[in-house]
């Protein structure tokens, strides 16, 4: 296993045009698989609201939930750079609250960085957290926490004017001291311009091949989350089919008395069965 990468390694990867591999992760076993596979970064995303808890969106997700899942991911992937996602209303209210909650990811979950949504409008939050000594990833484009304002889960930056707004947001995020920017659901042309104009790594989830690295939601790419599949998803497995089929076979085996078999049972020590039978018959 390679040593855990840090912000300098990610800067070098951008400079060397080596792509950064990035996946969301919410639990211990998946984190162990990510570590075995050799991913560079994991995001404990507030997408866990939908993928793990079955909410319709990310709004109900709490700091407590984020901390519990981030801790589990940290334990499963001690050698991967882990980013905790600031949930809705953990940073919107004030700079002080943003710093306090970012600090919780560090102190309670052992995170290496935090991510928060928004461009110029959250710049003082980013500066505050960076000035407190923490590492921040910005997130612009389709920002699920403000999807109500965006009119739903829709691609962003599809006109010259809205693309310019994203370019200005990215510049402001970099100037505020963020170590990286995540672009979600924007045209690849815009992703390319932002990547070329940024000195810091630019990660993509639906922002095209030219960005410095790629992110997918683990439930989407494994075929575990079926409620909806965004256009940018590539499925690398169909685990929901495999799991459902395994459950069906289990049900059938129980009903047909094919499970448990001899090899799944614990036998008494030699001679103990006979002793027990005598004891029971004398009751
Ligand atoms: O919560 C999350 O997983 C995210 C991605 C959608 C980028 O923020």
mmCIF file of C-alpha atoms and ligand atoms in Angstrom:
data_model
loop_
_atom_site.group_PDB
_atom_site.id
_atom_site.type_symbol
_atom_site.label_atom_id
_atom_site.label_comp_id
_atom_site.label_asym_id
_atom_site.label_seq_id
_atom_site.Cartn_x
_atom_site.Cartn_y
_atom_site.Cartn_z
ATOM 1 C CA UNK A 1 0.000 0.000 0.000
ATOM 2 C CA UNK A 2 1.339 3.469 -0.968
ATOM 3 C CA UNK A 3 1.693 6.070 1.781
ATOM 4 C CA UNK A 4 -1.248 8.404 2.306
ATOM 5 C CA UNK A 5 -1.150 11.261 -0.218
ATOM 6 C CA UNK A 6 -1.279 14.868 0.939
ATOM 7 C CA UNK A 7 -2.004 18.269 -0.608
ATOM 8 C CA UNK A 8 1.522 18.513 -2.047
ATOM 9 C CA UNK A 9 1.177 15.114 -3.728
ATOM 10 C CA UNK A 10 -2.087 16.255 -5.325
ATOM 11 C CA UNK A 11 -0.456 19.469 -6.601
ATOM 12 C CA UNK A 12 2.347 17.398 -8.096
ATOM 13 C CA UNK A 13 -0.151 15.025 -9.711
ATOM 14 C CA UNK A 14 -1.813 18.013 -11.385
ATOM 15 C CA UNK A 15 1.565 19.322 -12.563
ATOM 16 C CA UNK A 16 2.564 15.869 -13.867
ATOM 17 C CA UNK A 17 -0.881 15.379 -15.466
ATOM 18 C CA UNK A 18 -1.400 12.231 -13.430
ATOM 19 C CA UNK A 19 -5.128 11.733 -12.882
ATOM 20 C CA UNK A 20 -6.466 11.729 -9.322
ATOM 21 C CA UNK A 21 -8.869 8.886 -8.431
ATOM 22 C CA UNK A 22 -11.702 9.839 -6.107
ATOM 23 C CA UNK A 23 -14.792 8.004 -4.845
ATOM 24 C CA UNK A 24 -17.453 8.596 -2.227
ATOM 25 C CA UNK A 25 -17.473 6.182 0.696
ATOM 26 C CA UNK A 26 -19.680 5.913 3.771
ATOM 27 C CA UNK A 27 -18.731 2.769 5.686
ATOM 28 C CA UNK A 28 -15.883 0.652 7.012
ATOM 29 C CA UNK A 29 -16.009 -2.371 4.666
ATOM 30 C CA UNK A 30 -16.185 -0.235 1.505
ATOM 31 C CA UNK A 31 -13.289 1.858 2.806
ATOM 32 C CA UNK A 32 -11.176 -1.302 3.211
ATOM 33 C CA UNK A 33 -11.912 -2.246 -0.427
ATOM 34 C CA UNK A 34 -11.001 1.295 -1.571
ATOM 35 C CA UNK A 35 -7.722 1.032 0.293
ATOM 36 C CA UNK A 36 -6.942 -2.392 -1.219
ATOM 37 C CA UNK A 37 -7.720 -1.036 -4.701
ATOM 38 C CA UNK A 38 -5.469 2.016 -4.152
ATOM 39 C CA UNK A 39 -7.782 5.041 -4.515
ATOM 40 C CA UNK A 40 -6.218 8.484 -3.930
ATOM 41 C CA UNK A 41 -9.093 10.255 -2.157
ATOM 42 C CA UNK A 42 -12.396 9.362 -0.496
ATOM 43 C CA UNK A 43 -15.292 11.751 0.055
ATOM 44 C CA UNK A 44 -17.665 10.971 2.904
ATOM 45 C CA UNK A 45 -20.376 12.814 1.003
ATOM 46 C CA UNK A 46 -23.665 14.047 2.379
ATOM 47 C CA UNK A 47 -25.054 12.031 -0.553
ATOM 48 C CA UNK A 48 -25.206 9.359 2.160
ATOM 49 C CA UNK A 49 -28.569 10.962 2.947
ATOM 50 C CA UNK A 50 -29.927 9.384 -0.239
ATOM 51 C CA UNK A 51 -27.600 6.429 -0.730
ATOM 52 C CA UNK A 52 -27.508 5.137 2.864
ATOM 53 C CA UNK A 53 -30.507 6.678 4.662
ATOM 54 C CA UNK A 54 -33.066 6.789 1.845
ATOM 55 C CA UNK A 55 -33.899 10.517 2.137
ATOM 56 C CA UNK A 56 -35.041 12.319 -1.008
ATOM 57 C CA UNK A 57 -32.096 14.727 -0.864
ATOM 58 C CA UNK A 58 -29.181 15.838 1.310
ATOM 59 C CA UNK A 59 -30.983 18.502 3.361
ATOM 60 C CA UNK A 60 -31.884 16.321 6.411
ATOM 61 C CA UNK A 61 -28.304 15.067 6.888
ATOM 62 C CA UNK A 62 -26.795 16.061 10.259
ATOM 63 C CA UNK A 63 -23.252 16.628 11.528
ATOM 64 C CA UNK A 64 -23.728 13.642 13.857
ATOM 65 C CA UNK A 65 -24.423 11.323 10.905
ATOM 66 C CA UNK A 66 -21.475 12.730 8.967
ATOM 67 C CA UNK A 67 -19.095 12.242 11.890
ATOM 68 C CA UNK A 68 -20.174 8.637 12.529
ATOM 69 C CA UNK A 69 -19.697 7.678 8.867
ATOM 70 C CA UNK A 70 -16.440 9.635 8.494
ATOM 71 C CA UNK A 71 -14.981 7.840 11.530
ATOM 72 C CA UNK A 72 -15.900 4.450 10.045
ATOM 73 C CA UNK A 73 -14.310 5.357 6.704
ATOM 74 C CA UNK A 74 -11.174 6.600 8.478
ATOM 75 C CA UNK A 75 -10.843 3.260 10.296
ATOM 76 C CA UNK A 76 -11.268 1.297 7.060
ATOM 77 C CA UNK A 77 -8.890 3.436 4.996
ATOM 78 C CA UNK A 78 -6.084 4.751 7.193
ATOM 79 C CA UNK A 79 -3.895 5.336 4.123
ATOM 80 C CA UNK A 80 -6.337 7.272 1.941
ATOM 81 C CA UNK A 81 -6.877 11.047 2.033
ATOM 82 C CA UNK A 82 -10.393 11.331 3.520
ATOM 83 C CA UNK A 83 -12.585 14.399 2.982
ATOM 84 C CA UNK A 84 -15.618 15.093 5.180
ATOM 85 C CA UNK A 85 -18.554 16.828 3.497
ATOM 86 C CA UNK A 86 -20.109 19.711 5.450
ATOM 87 C CA UNK A 87 -23.887 19.028 5.601
ATOM 88 C CA UNK A 88 -26.616 21.631 5.086
ATOM 89 C CA UNK A 89 -26.648 24.306 7.828
ATOM 90 C CA UNK A 90 -23.280 23.248 9.259
ATOM 91 C CA UNK A 91 -21.573 26.269 7.619
ATOM 92 C CA UNK A 92 -24.288 28.509 6.123
ATOM 93 C CA UNK A 93 -25.165 30.329 9.355
ATOM 94 C CA UNK A 94 -21.818 31.924 10.245
ATOM 95 C CA UNK A 95 -18.063 31.728 9.745
ATOM 96 C CA UNK A 96 -17.683 30.684 13.411
ATOM 97 C CA UNK A 97 -20.114 27.789 12.988
ATOM 98 C CA UNK A 98 -18.338 26.730 9.776
ATOM 99 C CA UNK A 99 -14.944 26.657 11.560
ATOM 100 C CA UNK A 100 -16.403 24.786 14.549
ATOM 101 C CA UNK A 101 -18.020 22.082 12.408
ATOM 102 C CA UNK A 102 -15.017 21.713 10.105
ATOM 103 C CA UNK A 103 -12.970 21.180 13.264
ATOM 104 C CA UNK A 104 -15.320 18.384 14.348
ATOM 105 C CA UNK A 105 -14.443 16.420 11.187
ATOM 106 C CA UNK A 106 -10.779 16.755 12.154
ATOM 107 C CA UNK A 107 -11.006 16.111 15.896
ATOM 108 C CA UNK A 108 -13.775 13.484 16.025
ATOM 109 C CA UNK A 109 -13.368 11.676 12.696
ATOM 110 C CA UNK A 110 -9.707 12.125 11.782
ATOM 111 C CA UNK A 111 -10.551 13.682 8.392
ATOM 112 C CA UNK A 112 -7.772 15.123 6.218
ATOM 113 C CA UNK A 113 -9.931 17.856 4.675
ATOM 114 C CA UNK A 114 -13.476 19.127 4.452
ATOM 115 C CA UNK A 115 -15.630 20.036 1.445
ATOM 116 C CA UNK A 116 -18.332 22.665 1.264
ATOM 117 C CA UNK A 117 -20.691 23.766 -1.485
ATOM 118 C CA UNK A 118 -20.746 27.188 -3.110
ATOM 119 C CA UNK A 119 -18.521 29.742 -4.822
ATOM 120 C CA UNK A 120 -18.137 33.437 -4.086
ATOM 121 C CA UNK A 121 -20.967 33.407 -1.574
ATOM 122 C CA UNK A 122 -19.076 31.074 0.797
ATOM 123 C CA UNK A 123 -15.634 32.631 0.360
ATOM 124 C CA UNK A 124 -15.480 33.975 3.924
ATOM 125 C CA UNK A 125 -16.333 30.461 5.214
ATOM 126 C CA UNK A 126 -13.485 28.948 3.153
ATOM 127 C CA UNK A 127 -11.036 31.636 4.338
ATOM 128 C CA UNK A 128 -12.078 31.141 7.973
ATOM 129 C CA UNK A 129 -11.590 27.365 7.854
ATOM 130 C CA UNK A 130 -8.259 27.687 6.005
ATOM 131 C CA UNK A 131 -7.066 30.311 8.509
ATOM 132 C CA UNK A 132 -7.878 27.860 11.292
ATOM 133 C CA UNK A 133 -5.331 25.508 9.717
ATOM 134 C CA UNK A 134 -7.649 23.128 7.894
ATOM 135 C CA UNK A 135 -7.711 21.898 4.295
ATOM 136 C CA UNK A 136 -10.734 22.820 2.157
ATOM 137 C CA UNK A 137 -12.172 21.536 -1.116
ATOM 138 C CA UNK A 138 -14.634 23.873 -2.872
ATOM 139 C CA UNK A 139 -17.646 22.500 -4.769
ATOM 140 C CA UNK A 140 -19.456 24.354 -7.569
ATOM 141 C CA UNK A 141 -21.762 23.589 -10.494
ATOM 142 C CA UNK A 142 -24.692 21.433 -9.438
ATOM 143 C CA UNK A 143 -24.649 21.905 -5.680
ATOM 144 C CA UNK A 144 -27.284 19.523 -4.252
ATOM 145 C CA UNK A 145 -27.827 21.497 -1.013
ATOM 146 C CA UNK A 146 -29.091 24.461 -3.052
ATOM 147 C CA UNK A 147 -30.852 22.407 -5.738
ATOM 148 C CA UNK A 148 -34.101 24.181 -4.778
ATOM 149 C CA UNK A 149 -32.625 27.481 -6.002
ATOM 150 C CA UNK A 150 -31.213 25.775 -9.099
ATOM 151 C CA UNK A 151 -34.648 24.354 -10.020
ATOM 152 C CA UNK A 152 -33.674 20.749 -9.259
ATOM 153 C CA UNK A 153 -30.762 18.397 -9.919
ATOM 154 C CA UNK A 154 -29.810 20.043 -13.226
ATOM 155 C CA UNK A 155 -26.549 20.518 -15.128
ATOM 156 C CA UNK A 156 -25.098 24.018 -14.661
ATOM 157 C CA UNK A 157 -22.978 26.419 -16.755
ATOM 158 C CA UNK A 158 -24.546 25.579 -20.097
ATOM 159 C CA UNK A 159 -24.657 29.207 -21.296
ATOM 160 C CA UNK A 160 -21.657 31.521 -21.726
ATOM 161 C CA UNK A 161 -22.969 33.771 -18.959
ATOM 162 C CA UNK A 162 -23.512 30.989 -16.376
ATOM 163 C CA UNK A 163 -20.197 29.353 -17.371
ATOM 164 C CA UNK A 164 -18.454 32.689 -16.673
ATOM 165 C CA UNK A 165 -20.028 32.742 -13.196
ATOM 166 C CA UNK A 166 -18.503 29.300 -12.522
ATOM 167 C CA UNK A 167 -15.091 30.427 -13.789
ATOM 168 C CA UNK A 168 -15.227 33.419 -11.412
ATOM 169 C CA UNK A 169 -16.356 31.170 -8.539
ATOM 170 C CA UNK A 170 -13.452 28.767 -9.169
ATOM 171 C CA UNK A 171 -10.962 31.656 -9.198
ATOM 172 C CA UNK A 172 -12.357 32.999 -5.920
ATOM 173 C CA UNK A 173 -12.220 29.548 -4.277
ATOM 174 C CA UNK A 174 -8.569 29.155 -5.271
ATOM 175 C CA UNK A 175 -7.714 32.668 -4.024
ATOM 176 C CA UNK A 176 -9.441 31.906 -0.702
ATOM 177 C CA UNK A 177 -6.903 29.122 -0.067
ATOM 178 C CA UNK A 178 -8.769 25.942 -1.004
ATOM 179 C CA UNK A 179 -6.524 23.006 -1.967
ATOM 180 C CA UNK A 180 -8.875 21.722 -4.682
ATOM 181 C CA UNK A 181 -12.171 22.401 -6.442
ATOM 182 C CA UNK A 182 -14.885 19.894 -7.283
ATOM 183 C CA UNK A 183 -17.008 20.616 -10.371
ATOM 184 C CA UNK A 184 -20.357 18.839 -10.599
ATOM 185 C CA UNK A 185 -22.512 18.384 -13.709
ATOM 186 C CA UNK A 186 -21.145 21.068 -16.008
ATOM 187 C CA UNK A 187 -20.145 20.910 -19.705
ATOM 188 C CA UNK A 188 -16.656 19.495 -20.389
ATOM 189 C CA UNK A 189 -15.661 22.696 -22.222
ATOM 190 C CA UNK A 190 -16.206 24.645 -19.006
ATOM 191 C CA UNK A 191 -14.453 21.965 -16.928
ATOM 192 C CA UNK A 192 -11.452 22.236 -19.254
ATOM 193 C CA UNK A 193 -11.223 26.041 -18.999
ATOM 194 C CA UNK A 194 -11.441 25.955 -15.182
ATOM 195 C CA UNK A 195 -8.850 23.145 -14.968
ATOM 196 C CA UNK A 196 -6.409 24.957 -17.257
ATOM 197 C CA UNK A 197 -6.796 28.247 -15.402
ATOM 198 C CA UNK A 198 -6.423 26.784 -11.884
ATOM 199 C CA UNK A 199 -3.154 26.190 -10.093
ATOM 200 C CA UNK A 200 -4.896 23.760 -7.709
ATOM 201 C CA UNK A 201 -6.353 20.337 -8.653
ATOM 202 C CA UNK A 202 -9.815 20.399 -10.231
ATOM 203 C CA UNK A 203 -11.878 17.260 -9.683
ATOM 204 C CA UNK A 204 -14.863 16.298 -11.805
ATOM 205 C CA UNK A 205 -18.134 14.564 -11.159
ATOM 206 C CA UNK A 206 -19.752 15.034 -14.534
ATOM 207 C CA UNK A 207 -17.411 17.835 -15.658
ATOM 208 C CA UNK A 208 -15.494 16.028 -18.389
ATOM 209 C CA UNK A 209 -12.285 14.176 -19.119
ATOM 210 C CA UNK A 210 -9.939 17.187 -18.976
ATOM 211 C CA UNK A 211 -10.245 17.765 -15.231
ATOM 212 C CA UNK A 212 -7.365 16.649 -12.999
ATOM 213 C CA UNK A 213 -9.297 13.741 -11.520
ATOM 214 C CA UNK A 214 -12.677 12.016 -11.404
ATOM 215 C CA UNK A 215 -15.215 11.305 -8.683
ATOM 216 C CA UNK A 216 -18.212 8.968 -8.707
ATOM 217 C CA UNK A 217 -20.771 8.116 -6.044
ATOM 218 C CA UNK A 218 -19.926 4.621 -4.869
ATOM 219 C CA UNK A 219 -23.570 3.447 -4.848
ATOM 220 C CA UNK A 220 -23.991 4.594 -8.471
ATOM 221 C CA UNK A 221 -20.846 2.985 -9.843
ATOM 222 C CA UNK A 222 -21.491 -0.310 -8.045
ATOM 223 C CA UNK A 223 -25.129 -0.420 -9.163
ATOM 224 C CA UNK A 224 -26.400 -0.347 -5.567
ATOM 225 C CA UNK A 225 -28.466 2.829 -5.713
ATOM 226 C CA UNK A 226 -31.399 2.583 -8.071
ATOM 227 C CA UNK A 227 -33.652 5.570 -7.238
ATOM 228 C CA UNK A 228 -32.094 7.592 -10.092
ATOM 229 C CA UNK A 229 -28.892 7.530 -12.132
ATOM 230 C CA UNK A 230 -27.356 10.806 -13.336
ATOM 231 C CA UNK A 231 -26.022 10.980 -16.915
ATOM 232 C CA UNK A 232 -22.409 11.174 -15.693
ATOM 233 C CA UNK A 233 -22.488 7.750 -14.015
ATOM 234 C CA UNK A 234 -20.609 4.782 -15.413
ATOM 235 C CA UNK A 235 -21.651 1.507 -13.779
ATOM 236 C CA UNK A 236 -18.777 -0.840 -12.969
ATOM 237 C CA UNK A 237 -20.926 -3.517 -11.273
ATOM 238 C CA UNK A 238 -24.589 -4.471 -10.735
ATOM 239 C CA UNK A 239 -24.454 -5.299 -7.056
ATOM 240 C CA UNK A 240 -28.149 -4.701 -6.410
ATOM 241 C CA UNK A 241 -28.943 -7.612 -8.789
ATOM 242 C CA UNK A 242 -26.288 -9.799 -7.162
ATOM 243 C CA UNK A 243 -27.520 -8.979 -3.641
ATOM 244 C CA UNK A 244 -31.211 -9.532 -4.478
ATOM 245 C CA UNK A 245 -30.345 -12.861 -6.114
ATOM 246 C CA UNK A 246 -28.315 -13.923 -3.043
ATOM 247 C CA UNK A 247 -31.263 -13.053 -0.761
ATOM 248 C CA UNK A 248 -33.627 -15.087 -2.991
ATOM 249 C CA UNK A 249 -31.336 -18.139 -2.850
ATOM 250 C CA UNK A 250 -31.082 -17.778 0.944
ATOM 251 C CA UNK A 251 -34.889 -17.699 1.307
ATOM 252 C CA UNK A 252 -35.216 -20.758 -0.950
ATOM 253 C CA UNK A 253 -32.514 -22.695 0.935
ATOM 254 C CA UNK A 254 -34.230 -22.066 4.283
ATOM 255 C CA UNK A 255 -37.651 -23.044 2.980
ATOM 256 C CA UNK A 256 -36.271 -26.195 1.316
ATOM 257 C CA UNK A 257 -34.167 -27.085 4.404
ATOM 258 C CA UNK A 258 -30.941 -26.899 2.406
ATOM 259 C CA UNK A 259 -29.414 -24.478 4.928
ATOM 260 C CA UNK A 260 -27.712 -24.979 7.338
ATOM 261 C CA UNK A 261 -25.675 -27.982 6.168
ATOM 262 C CA UNK A 262 -23.524 -30.176 8.420
ATOM 263 C CA UNK A 263 -20.485 -27.949 7.762
ATOM 264 C CA UNK A 264 -22.348 -24.933 9.173
ATOM 265 C CA UNK A 265 -23.150 -26.557 12.558
ATOM 266 C CA UNK A 266 -21.298 -26.954 15.881
ATOM 267 C CA UNK A 267 -21.247 -30.550 17.228
ATOM 268 C CA UNK A 268 -20.980 -31.443 20.925
ATOM 269 C CA UNK A 269 -17.691 -32.738 22.267
ATOM 270 C CA UNK A 270 -17.293 -36.581 22.031
ATOM 271 C CA UNK A 271 -19.413 -38.487 24.601
ATOM 272 C CA UNK A 272 -21.235 -35.303 25.753
ATOM 273 C CA UNK A 273 -24.360 -35.953 23.686
ATOM 274 C CA UNK A 274 -25.030 -39.282 25.434
ATOM 275 C CA UNK A 275 -24.475 -37.655 28.853
ATOM 276 C CA UNK A 276 -26.890 -34.889 27.994
ATOM 277 C CA UNK A 277 -29.534 -37.359 26.762
ATOM 278 C CA UNK A 278 -29.377 -39.208 30.106
ATOM 279 C CA UNK A 279 -29.645 -35.934 32.017
ATOM 280 C CA UNK A 280 -32.640 -34.825 29.967
ATOM 281 C CA UNK A 281 -34.421 -38.217 30.243
ATOM 282 C CA UNK A 282 -34.091 -38.049 34.059
ATOM 283 C CA UNK A 283 -35.830 -34.673 34.251
HETATM 284 O O1 LIG B 1 -22.256 14.347 -1.201
HETATM 285 C C1 LIG B 1 -21.621 14.018 -2.194
HETATM 286 O O2 LIG B 1 -21.358 12.836 -2.450
HETATM 287 C C2 LIG B 1 -21.203 15.070 -3.076
HETATM 288 C C3 LIG B 1 -21.021 14.684 -4.498
HETATM 289 C C4 LIG B 1 -22.335 14.661 -5.180
HETATM 290 C C5 LIG B 1 -20.107 15.596 -5.190
HETATM 291 O O3 LIG B 1 -21.103 16.195 -2.685
#
